[in-house]
Coordinates of C-alpha atoms in Angstrom, one line a residue:
X300 CA 155.0 228.3 183.2
X301 CA 152.2 228.7 180.7
X302 CA 152.3 226.3 177.8
X303 CA 148.9 226.2 176.6
X304 CA 148.2 227.3 172.8
X305 CA 147.6 231.0 173.5
X306 CA 150.7 231.6 175.6
X307 CA 153.5 229.0 174.6
X308 CA 154.3 230.8 171.3
X309 CA 155.6 233.9 173.1
X310 CA 158.8 232.0 174.5
X311 CA 159.9 231.7 171.1
X312 CA 158.9 234.9 169.8
X313 CA 160.9 236.4 172.4
X314 CA 163.8 233.8 172.7
X315 CA 166.7 236.1 172.2
X316 CA 166.0 238.4 175.4
X317 CA 165.1 235.5 177.4
X318 CA 168.5 233.6 176.4
X319 CA 170.4 237.0 177.1
X320 CA 168.6 237.7 180.3
X321 CA 169.0 234.1 181.4
X322 CA 172.5 233.7 180.6
X323 CA 173.4 236.9 182.5
X324 CA 171.4 235.6 185.5
X325 CA 173.1 232.5 185.5
X326 CA 176.7 234.0 185.5
X327 CA 175.6 236.5 188.2
X328 CA 174.4 233.4 190.4
X329 CA 177.8 231.6 189.9
X330 CA 180.1 234.7 190.8
X331 CA 178.1 236.2 193.4
X332 CA 179.0 233.1 195.5
X333 CA 182.5 234.0 195.5
X334 CA 181.7 236.7 197.9
X335 CA 181.1 234.5 200.9
X336 CA 184.3 232.5 200.2
X337 CA 186.4 235.8 200.3
X338 CA 184.5 237.1 203.3
X339 CA 185.4 233.6 205.1
X340 CA 189.1 234.0 204.1
X341 CA 189.1 237.7 205.4
X342 CA 187.8 236.5 208.7
X343 CA 190.5 233.7 208.6
X344 CA 193.3 236.2 207.8
X345 CA 192.3 238.4 210.9
X346 CA 192.9 235.3 213.0
X347 CA 196.3 234.7 211.4
X348 CA 199.2 236.8 210.8
X349 CA 197.5 240.1 209.8
X350 CA 198.3 239.8 206.2
X351 CA 196.9 243.2 205.2
X352 CA 197.9 243.0 201.5
X353 CA 196.2 239.7 201.1
X354 CA 193.1 241.3 202.8
X355 CA 193.1 244.3 200.5
X356 CA 193.1 242.2 197.5
X357 CA 190.3 240.1 198.9
X358 CA 188.3 243.5 199.6
X359 CA 189.3 244.7 195.9
X360 CA 187.9 241.6 194.3
X361 CA 184.6 241.7 196.4
X362 CA 184.2 245.4 195.2
X363 CA 185.1 244.3 191.4
X364 CA 182.3 241.5 192.0
X365 CA 179.5 243.8 193.4
X366 CA 180.1 246.2 190.2
X367 CA 179.6 243.3 188.0
X368 CA 176.6 242.0 189.9
X369 CA 175.1 245.7 189.7
X370 CA 175.5 245.7 185.8
X371 CA 174.2 242.2 185.6
X372 CA 171.3 242.5 187.5
X373 CA 170.1 245.5 185.2
X374 CA 170.7 243.6 182.3
X375 CA 168.4 240.6 183.3
X376 CA 165.8 242.9 184.6
X377 CA 165.8 244.9 181.3
X378 CA 165.5 241.6 179.2
X379 CA 163.4 239.2 181.2
X380 CA 160.9 241.8 182.6
X381 CA 161.1 243.9 179.4
X382 CA 159.8 240.7 177.5
X383 CA 157.1 240.1 179.8
X384 CA 155.8 243.7 179.2
X385 CA 156.0 243.1 175.5
X386 CA 154.1 239.7 176.0
X387 CA 151.4 241.9 178.1
X388 CA 151.1 244.2 175.2
X389 CA 150.8 241.6 172.3
X390 CA 148.5 239.6 174.5
X391 CA 146.2 242.7 175.2
X392 CA 146.0 243.6 171.5
X393 CA 145.4 240.2 170.5
X394 CA 142.3 239.9 173.1
X395 CA 141.1 243.1 171.7
X396 CA 141.3 242.1 168.1
X397 CA 139.5 238.8 169.0
X398 CA 136.8 241.0 170.9
X399 CA 136.1 243.0 167.8
X400 CA 135.7 239.8 165.8
X401 CA 133.2 237.9 167.9
X402 CA 129.6 238.2 166.9
X403 CA 126.7 240.0 168.6
X404 CA 125.4 236.7 170.2
X405 CA 128.7 236.6 172.3
X406 CA 128.0 240.0 173.8
X407 CA 124.2 239.3 174.4
X408 CA 125.6 236.8 177.3
X409 CA 129.0 238.3 178.2
X410 CA 129.2 241.3 180.7
X411 CA 131.4 244.3 179.7
X412 CA 132.6 244.7 183.4
X413 CA 133.6 241.0 183.8
X414 CA 135.6 241.2 180.2
X415 CA 137.5 244.2 181.8
X416 CA 138.8 242.2 184.4
X417 CA 140.5 240.0 181.8
X418 CA 142.5 243.0 180.7
X419 CA 143.6 244.2 184.2
X420 CA 143.9 241.6 186.9
X421 CA 144.2 238.3 184.7
X422 CA 146.7 239.9 182.1
X423 CA 148.7 241.1 185.1
X424 CA 148.7 237.6 186.6
X425 CA 150.0 236.2 183.5
X426 CA 152.6 239.0 183.0
X427 CA 154.1 237.8 186.4
X428 CA 154.3 234.2 184.8
X429 CA 156.2 235.3 181.9
X430 CA 158.7 237.9 183.9
X431 CA 159.4 237.4 187.8
X432 CA 158.0 233.8 187.3
X433 CA 160.6 232.7 184.9
X434 CA 163.1 234.8 187.1
X435 CA 162.3 233.0 190.0
X436 CA 162.3 229.5 188.6
X437 CA 165.7 229.7 186.9
X438 CA 167.3 231.7 189.9
X439 CA 166.0 229.4 192.5
X440 CA 167.3 226.2 190.4
X441 CA 170.6 227.8 189.5
X442 CA 171.6 229.8 192.5
X443 CA 170.5 227.0 194.7
X444 CA 172.3 224.1 193.0
X445 CA 175.4 226.3 193.0
X446 CA 174.8 227.2 196.8
X447 CA 174.3 223.4 197.6
X448 CA 177.5 222.1 195.7
X449 CA 179.5 224.8 197.8
X450 CA 177.8 223.8 201.4
X451 CA 178.7 219.8 200.2
X452 CA 182.4 220.9 199.6
X453 CA 182.4 222.5 203.1
X454 CA 180.5 219.8 205.2
X455 CA 178.5 217.2 203.6
X456 CA 177.1 215.8 206.7
X457 CA 175.8 219.3 207.9
X458 CA 174.4 219.9 204.6
X459 CA 172.5 216.4 204.3
X460 CA 170.8 217.4 207.7
X461 CA 169.7 220.9 206.7
X462 CA 168.5 219.7 203.5
X463 CA 165.9 217.2 204.7
X464 CA 163.7 219.9 206.1
X465 CA 163.9 221.9 203.0
X466 CA 163.1 218.8 200.8
X467 CA 159.9 218.5 203.2
X468 CA 159.0 222.1 202.7
X469 CA 159.1 221.9 198.8
X470 CA 157.0 219.0 198.9
X471 CA 154.6 220.9 201.4
X472 CA 154.5 223.7 198.9
X473 CA 153.5 221.5 196.0
X474 CA 150.5 220.4 197.8
X475 CA 149.4 223.8 199.2
X476 CA 149.9 225.5 195.8
X477 CA 146.6 223.6 194.3
X478 CA 144.4 225.3 197.0
X479 CA 146.3 228.5 196.4
X480 CA 145.2 228.3 192.6
X481 CA 141.8 227.5 193.6
X482 CA 141.4 230.5 196.1
X483 CA 143.0 232.9 193.6
X484 CA 140.3 231.9 191.1
X485 CA 137.4 232.2 193.4
X486 CA 138.8 235.7 194.1
X487 CA 139.0 236.9 190.4
X488 CA 135.6 235.8 189.9
X489 CA 134.2 237.9 192.7
X490 CA 136.4 240.9 191.2
X491 CA 134.6 240.3 187.8
X492 CA 131.3 240.4 189.4
X493 CA 132.1 243.5 191.4
X494 CA 133.5 245.0 188.1
X495 CA 130.5 244.6 186.1
X496 CA 128.2 245.6 188.7
X497 CA 130.0 249.0 189.0
X498 CA 130.4 249.5 185.3
X499 CA 126.8 248.9 184.9
X500 CA 125.7 251.4 187.7
X501 CA 127.9 254.2 186.2
X502 CA 126.4 253.6 182.8
X503 CA 122.9 253.6 184.3
X504 CA 123.4 256.3 186.8
X505 CA 120.5 258.3 185.2
X506 CA 118.0 255.5 185.8
X507 CA 119.1 254.8 189.2
X508 CA 118.4 258.8 190.2
X509 CA 115.1 258.5 188.5
X510 CA 114.1 255.6 190.4
X511 CA 115.6 256.7 193.5
X512 CA 117.4 253.6 194.1
X513 CA 120.8 255.0 195.2
X514 CA 120.4 253.5 198.6
X515 CA 119.7 250.1 197.3
X516 CA 122.4 249.9 194.7
X517 CA 125.0 251.2 197.4
X518 CA 123.9 248.4 199.8
X519 CA 124.3 245.7 196.9
X520 CA 127.8 247.4 196.1
X521 CA 128.7 247.3 199.9
X522 CA 127.9 243.4 199.9
X523 CA 129.7 242.6 196.7
X524 CA 132.8 244.7 197.8
X525 CA 132.6 243.0 201.2
X526 CA 132.5 239.6 199.3
X527 CA 135.6 240.5 197.4
X528 CA 137.0 241.8 200.6
X529 CA 136.4 238.4 202.5
X530 CA 137.8 236.6 199.5
X531 CA 141.0 238.5 199.1
X532 CA 141.5 238.4 203.0
X533 CA 141.2 234.7 203.0
X534 CA 143.6 234.7 200.2
X535 CA 146.4 236.8 201.8
X536 CA 145.7 234.9 205.2
X537 CA 146.6 231.5 203.5
X538 CA 149.7 233.3 201.8
X539 CA 150.7 234.7 204.9
X540 CA 150.5 231.5 206.8
X541 CA 152.5 229.7 204.4
X542 CA 155.2 232.3 204.6
X543 CA 155.0 232.0 208.4
X544 CA 155.7 228.0 208.2
X545 CA 158.5 228.5 205.9
X546 CA 160.1 231.2 208.0
X547 CA 159.8 229.0 211.2
X548 CA 161.3 225.9 209.5
X549 CA 164.2 228.3 208.1
X550 CA 164.9 229.8 211.5
X551 CA 165.0 226.0 212.9
X552 CA 167.6 225.2 210.0
X553 CA 169.7 228.4 211.0
X554 CA 169.8 227.2 214.5
X555 CA 171.1 223.7 213.8
X556 CA 173.9 225.0 211.5
X557 CA 175.1 227.6 214.1
X558 CA 174.8 225.0 216.9
X559 CA 176.2 222.1 214.8
X560 CA 178.9 224.2 213.0
X561 CA 180.0 225.8 216.2
X562 CA 180.9 222.2 217.5
X563 CA 183.1 221.5 214.4
X564 CA 185.0 224.7 214.8
X565 CA 185.8 224.2 218.6
X566 CA 186.8 220.6 218.4
X567 CA 190.3 219.6 219.0
X568 CA 190.7 218.8 215.5
X569 CA 188.2 221.2 213.8
X570 CA 186.7 220.3 210.7
X571 CA 185.4 223.9 209.9
X572 CA 187.3 227.0 210.5
X573 CA 185.6 230.3 211.9
X574 CA 185.9 231.9 208.4
X575 CA 184.4 228.5 206.5
X576 CA 181.4 228.5 209.3
X577 CA 180.7 232.0 208.2
X578 CA 181.0 231.2 204.5
X579 CA 178.6 228.1 205.2
X580 CA 176.0 230.5 206.9
X581 CA 176.3 233.1 204.0
X582 CA 175.7 230.0 201.5
X583 CA 172.7 228.9 203.6
X584 CA 171.3 232.4 203.8
X585 CA 171.8 232.7 199.8
X586 CA 170.0 229.3 199.5
X587 CA 167.0 230.9 201.4
X588 CA 166.3 233.1 198.5
X589 CA 165.8 230.1 196.1
X590 CA 163.6 228.3 198.5
X591 CA 161.6 231.5 199.1
X592 CA 161.6 232.3 195.2
X593 CA 160.5 228.7 194.5
X594 CA 157.7 229.2 197.0
X595 CA 156.6 232.7 195.2
X596 CA 157.2 230.9 191.9
X597 CA 154.4 228.5 192.9
X598 CA 152.2 231.3 194.0
X599 CA 152.8 233.2 190.9
X600 CA 152.2 230.2 188.9
X601 CA 149.0 229.3 190.5
X602 CA 147.7 232.6 189.8
X603 CA 148.7 232.9 186.3
X604 CA 147.3 229.5 185.7
X605 CA 143.7 230.5 187.1
X606 CA 144.1 233.7 185.0
X607 CA 145.0 232.0 181.8
X608 CA 142.3 229.6 182.0
X609 CA 139.9 232.6 182.0
X610 CA 141.8 234.3 179.1
X611 CA 142.0 231.1 177.1
X612 CA 137.9 230.5 177.7
X613 CA 137.5 234.2 176.2
X614 CA 140.2 233.6 173.3
X615 CA 138.5 230.2 172.6
X616 CA 135.2 231.7 172.1
X617 CA 134.3 231.0 168.3
X618 CA 134.2 233.7 165.9
X619 CA 131.0 232.4 164.0
X620 CA 130.5 235.4 161.7
X621 CA 133.3 235.4 159.1
X622 CA 134.2 235.4 155.8
X623 CA 134.0 231.7 154.1
X624 CA 136.5 230.4 151.9
X625 CA 134.8 231.2 148.9
X626 CA 134.4 234.8 149.3
X627 CA 135.3 237.3 146.3
X628 CA 135.3 240.9 146.2
X629 CA 132.5 242.4 143.6
X630 CA 131.7 245.7 142.5
X631 CA 128.7 246.7 144.8
X632 CA 126.3 249.2 145.0
X633 CA 122.9 249.9 146.7
X634 CA 120.5 246.9 145.6
X635 CA 119.3 244.6 148.0
X636 CA 117.3 241.5 147.5
X637 CA 115.5 239.1 149.8
X638 CA 114.2 235.6 148.7
X639 CA 112.3 233.6 151.2
X640 CA 114.6 234.8 153.9
X641 CA 114.3 232.8 157.2
X642 CA 116.4 234.0 160.4
X643 CA 116.5 232.6 163.7
X644 CA 119.1 233.9 166.4
X645 CA 121.7 231.6 167.5
X646 CA 120.4 231.3 171.1
X647 CA 116.8 231.2 169.9
X648 CA 114.4 228.5 168.8
X649 CA 111.8 230.7 166.7
X650 CA 112.4 232.5 163.5
X651 CA 112.4 236.1 163.9
X652 CA 111.8 236.6 160.2
X653 CA 110.0 233.8 158.1
X654 CA 109.7 233.8 154.4
X655 CA 110.6 237.4 153.6
X656 CA 110.8 238.5 150.1
X657 CA 111.2 242.0 148.6
X658 CA 113.8 243.9 146.4
X659 CA 115.3 247.5 147.2
X660 CA 116.7 249.1 144.0
X661 CA 119.4 251.5 143.8
X662 CA 118.6 255.1 144.7
X663 CA 115.4 254.3 146.2
X664 CA 114.1 255.8 149.9
X665 CA 112.6 252.7 151.5
X666 CA 110.7 252.7 154.9
X667 CA 110.4 249.7 157.1
X668 CA 107.3 249.6 159.4
X669 CA 105.9 247.2 162.0
X670 CA 105.0 246.9 165.4
X671 CA 107.6 246.1 168.3
X672 CA 109.2 242.7 168.0
X673 CA 108.0 242.4 164.2
X674 CA 111.7 242.0 162.8
X675 CA 112.8 245.3 161.5
X676 CA 115.9 245.7 163.4
X677 CA 116.7 242.1 162.8
X678 CA 116.3 242.8 159.1
X679 CA 118.9 245.6 159.0
X680 CA 121.3 243.5 161.2
X681 CA 121.3 241.1 158.3
X682 CA 122.1 243.7 155.8
X683 CA 125.3 244.7 157.9
X684 CA 126.2 240.6 158.1
X685 CA 125.8 241.2 161.9
X686 CA 124.7 237.6 161.8
X687 CA 125.0 234.8 159.3
X688 CA 122.2 233.9 156.9
X689 CA 121.4 230.8 154.9
X690 CA 123.0 231.1 151.2
X691 CA 120.7 232.1 148.4
X692 CA 118.5 234.2 150.7
X693 CA 120.0 237.6 150.9
X694 CA 121.7 239.3 148.1
X695 CA 123.5 242.7 147.7
X696 CA 123.9 244.0 144.1
X697 CA 123.0 240.5 142.9
X698 CA 125.5 238.6 144.9
X699 CA 124.7 236.3 147.6
X700 CA 125.9 238.1 150.8
X701 CA 127.3 235.2 152.3
X702 CA 129.9 235.2 149.3
X703 CA 130.9 238.8 150.0
X704 CA 133.7 239.7 152.1
X705 CA 132.0 241.1 155.3
X706 CA 134.6 244.2 155.2
X707 CA 133.0 245.0 151.7
X708 CA 129.6 244.7 152.8
X709 CA 130.0 247.1 156.0
X710 CA 132.2 249.7 154.0
X711 CA 129.2 250.0 151.7
X712 CA 126.8 250.7 154.6
X713 CA 126.3 253.6 156.8
X714 CA 124.5 252.8 159.9
X715 CA 122.5 254.9 162.7
X716 CA 121.7 252.1 165.4
X717 CA 118.7 252.5 167.9
X718 CA 120.8 253.3 171.0
X719 CA 122.8 256.0 169.1
X720 CA 126.1 255.2 170.7
X721 CA 128.7 258.1 170.7
X722 CA 132.3 257.8 171.9
X723 CA 134.1 259.8 174.5
X724 CA 135.6 261.8 172.0
X725 CA 135.0 265.3 170.6
X726 CA 131.8 266.1 168.5
X727 CA 133.9 266.5 165.3
X728 CA 135.8 263.3 165.8
X729 CA 132.4 261.4 166.6
X730 CA 131.0 262.6 163.3
X731 CA 134.2 261.9 161.2
X732 CA 134.4 258.5 162.7
X733 CA 134.7 256.7 159.3
X734 CA 137.9 258.7 158.4
X735 CA 141.5 258.6 159.6
X736 CA 141.5 262.3 159.2
X737 CA 139.0 265.0 160.1
X738 CA 137.9 267.1 157.2
X739 CA 136.0 270.0 158.8
X740 CA 134.1 270.8 155.7
X741 CA 132.4 267.1 155.5
X742 CA 131.9 267.1 159.3
X743 CA 130.1 270.7 159.1
X744 CA 128.0 269.8 156.0
X745 CA 127.0 266.5 157.7
X746 CA 125.9 268.3 160.9
X747 CA 124.0 271.0 158.9
X748 CA 122.1 268.1 157.1
X749 CA 121.2 266.4 160.2
X750 CA 120.0 269.8 161.7
X751 CA 122.4 269.7 164.4
X752 CA 124.8 272.3 163.4
X753 CA 123.2 275.3 165.4
X754 CA 123.1 273.2 168.6
X755 CA 126.8 272.0 168.1
X756 CA 127.8 276.2 168.0
X757 CA 125.7 276.6 170.9
X758 CA 128.6 274.6 173.0
X759 CA 131.5 276.9 174.2
X760 CA 134.1 274.8 172.3
X761 CA 131.7 274.0 169.3
X762 CA 133.0 271.1 167.4
X763 CA 136.0 270.4 169.8
X764 CA 133.4 269.9 172.6
X765 CA 134.2 266.6 174.3
X766 CA 131.5 264.4 174.8
X767 CA 131.0 262.2 177.9
X768 CA 131.0 258.5 178.2
X769 CA 128.4 257.1 175.7
X770 CA 127.4 260.8 174.6
X771 CA 125.9 261.8 178.0
X772 CA 127.0 265.5 177.5
X773 CA 124.0 266.0 174.9
X774 CA 120.3 265.3 175.0
X775 CA 118.6 262.2 173.3
X776 CA 117.6 264.3 170.3
X777 CA 121.1 265.7 169.9
X778 CA 122.6 262.3 170.1
X779 CA 120.2 261.0 167.5
X780 CA 121.3 263.6 165.0
X781 CA 124.9 263.3 165.6
X782 CA 124.6 259.6 164.9
X783 CA 122.8 260.7 161.7
X784 CA 125.6 263.3 160.9
X785 CA 128.3 260.6 161.5
X786 CA 126.5 258.1 159.0
X787 CA 125.9 261.0 156.3
X788 CA 129.6 261.9 156.6
X789 CA 130.4 258.4 155.3
X790 CA 128.4 259.1 152.3
X791 CA 127.5 255.3 151.7
X792 CA 126.0 253.5 149.1
X793 CA 123.3 252.3 151.5
X794 CA 122.2 254.4 154.5
X795 CA 120.3 252.6 157.2
X796 CA 118.5 254.6 160.0
X797 CA 117.2 252.5 162.8
X798 CA 114.3 254.5 164.5
X799 CA 116.9 257.2 164.6
X800 CA 114.3 260.3 164.4
X801 CA 112.0 259.2 167.3
X802 CA 113.8 261.6 169.7
X803 CA 113.3 264.8 167.7
X804 CA 110.2 266.8 167.0
X805 CA 108.1 266.6 164.0
X806 CA 109.6 269.8 162.4
X807 CA 113.3 268.6 162.8
X808 CA 112.2 265.1 161.4
X809 CA 110.8 266.7 158.3
X810 CA 114.1 268.6 157.9
X811 CA 116.1 265.6 158.3
X812 CA 114.1 263.6 155.8
X813 CA 113.8 266.2 153.2
X814 CA 117.4 266.8 153.3
X815 CA 118.0 263.0 152.9
X816 CA 115.7 263.1 149.8
X817 CA 117.9 265.8 148.3
X818 CA 121.4 264.5 149.0
X819 CA 120.8 260.8 148.6
X820 CA 119.9 260.8 144.9
X821 CA 121.0 257.5 143.4
X822 CA 121.9 256.2 146.7
X823 CA 119.7 253.7 148.8
X824 CA 118.2 254.9 152.1
X825 CA 116.4 252.6 154.4
X826 CA 114.6 254.2 157.3
X827 CA 113.1 252.2 160.1
X828 CA 110.2 254.1 161.9
X829 CA 107.3 253.8 163.8
X830 CA 105.7 257.3 162.8
X831 CA 103.8 256.9 159.6
X832 CA 104.8 260.6 158.8
X833 CA 108.6 259.5 158.8
X834 CA 108.2 257.2 155.8
X835 CA 105.0 258.5 154.3
X836 CA 106.8 260.1 151.2
X837 CA 109.1 257.3 150.5
X838 CA 109.3 255.2 147.3
X839 CA 108.6 252.1 148.8
X840 CA 107.3 251.1 152.3
X841 CA 108.0 247.4 153.8
X842 CA 105.6 246.4 156.6
X843 CA 106.5 243.6 158.6
X844 CA 104.4 241.7 161.4
X845 CA 105.6 238.8 163.6
X846 CA 108.5 238.2 161.3
X847 CA 106.6 238.2 158.0
X848 CA 106.2 240.6 155.1
X849 CA 102.5 241.7 155.3
X850 CA 102.5 244.7 153.1
X851 CA 105.1 246.5 150.3
X852 CA 104.3 249.6 148.3
X853 CA 103.9 253.3 148.4
X854 CA 101.8 254.8 151.0
X855 CA 98.7 255.1 148.7
X856 CA 99.2 251.3 147.6
X857 CA 99.3 250.2 151.1
X858 CA 96.5 252.4 152.1
X859 CA 94.2 250.0 149.9
X860 CA 96.1 246.6 150.2
X861 CA 97.5 246.5 153.6
X862 CA 94.9 246.3 156.6
X863 CA 97.7 246.4 159.3
X864 CA 99.0 249.4 157.7
X865 CA 95.3 251.0 157.5
X866 CA 95.1 250.2 161.2
X867 CA 98.5 252.0 162.0
X868 CA 97.7 255.2 160.0
X869 CA 94.1 255.3 161.9
X870 CA 95.7 255.1 165.4
X871 CA 98.6 257.5 164.8
X872 CA 96.0 260.0 163.3
X873 CA 93.6 259.5 166.5
X874 CA 97.0 260.2 168.8
X875 CA 97.5 263.4 166.8
X876 CA 93.8 264.5 167.4
X877 CA 94.0 263.7 171.2
X878 CA 97.3 265.5 171.4
X879 CA 96.0 268.5 169.6
X880 CA 92.8 268.5 171.6
X881 CA 95.0 268.6 174.8
X882 CA 97.0 271.5 173.6
X883 CA 94.0 273.4 172.9
X884 CA 92.6 272.8 176.2

């Protein structure tokens, strides 16, 4: 049974169905052992005076017991197995909630395919411990005890002889189950590796095809699947070998009982009747189930412990980005200020932002420029409280961001990430993602402002078109514009676009930026871009380089004060000229 901190509480939460189920199970275990006794009496009756009335009464009693046992078995299955399913459901929700709370740093090191194995194989193994595991433990102890007591009453000597091999078998099982647990854990790790590889290849199928790596990836999959197959077969062989050893031992004991019991029946002064020997054999065969159940319990327990360790490791992962004890909700608006901001990633040693200071006023359109790796995306991650920052370095509406509830900060903000992630839902559901109910007027207006409405209407089902996984149904440019529409539909105080118009043509970009200028009056908009044309007309441009602020001001001001900005302008002008000459040629 599982008693670590993440699992023991469920025994108390579902104590009522467990008590009812175990109570019914004990009652059924007790009364079902009357059936062998009645059968033995019937056999002895047939050997005597053929008392048909007594035999008929015994048969009626057996029928009544069979009906009670049938009803009882339904009840304990419903309560015990039902509780285990509810625990699996609760654990799954707990794990998903924890997954949504974990910081970005966790997912930088954890693979999605591996995590999915927690929700499938591992949770199923844990459920087995709460359901069939508890059943087998209680049933084996109770039914085994009841059967042994009745066997001792019939013939103590024969029971002692038969019990010695059972005790040896129990000790043997206790030893081999440690190896069983280790083998199951190794198998689960192999399954996790294969799941992660498969998920990654499905997500990157376009890249695999583009680089003609289908054969290589197929061979790698074959290698990983063979590894899982080998470990699974080894695990099953070990399991079967244990079952064979147990079966052989049981058959030897049965043979002993038949031979020894027959001598007791045929003695001049028999110590057993034929009916009692039959009942004794029935009790022993009843005892076989507790023995097998105990072996199965150890197997289930071994698997559950291995899975519980893996799930516990996941649940023990620290939620580092969370509200501190002194957070207070405040009236917020779109003003952002950085004061000597320094930031280093949790797994890094070198600051990606160093001594950055600026102020973005409410209602400003601000561009952020810089070469690759200059810290642009890291900066907006901090605006969203994706990571922790030092106190008194980043402020929203004059309040230290570390003293504000994370929920309030994120509700204030609309974000369009670089990867433009879309869900496997309809287009309208993706655009209205910020709302519980879909308002088609809001959805349509947002799509028009992001210049994607006409593309949507070209689809057969329009806004009801289902997108494939991660939005593979649409092109890169359409995906970007749908992501922008999703952020616009939220109508946030602060709108952040992280390189979100790079996949659209210049004309579409100009239309989107123009629409943002028109609809974002008195609301703050931040645009990370590589093209000067994207941010040229904005109220303020922040220029970063190697994590440091190297320029801030309007386009005209930066053309005078920032050498880096001037160099970027000249390079992009040269690229434009080369492209135009190529088109003319």
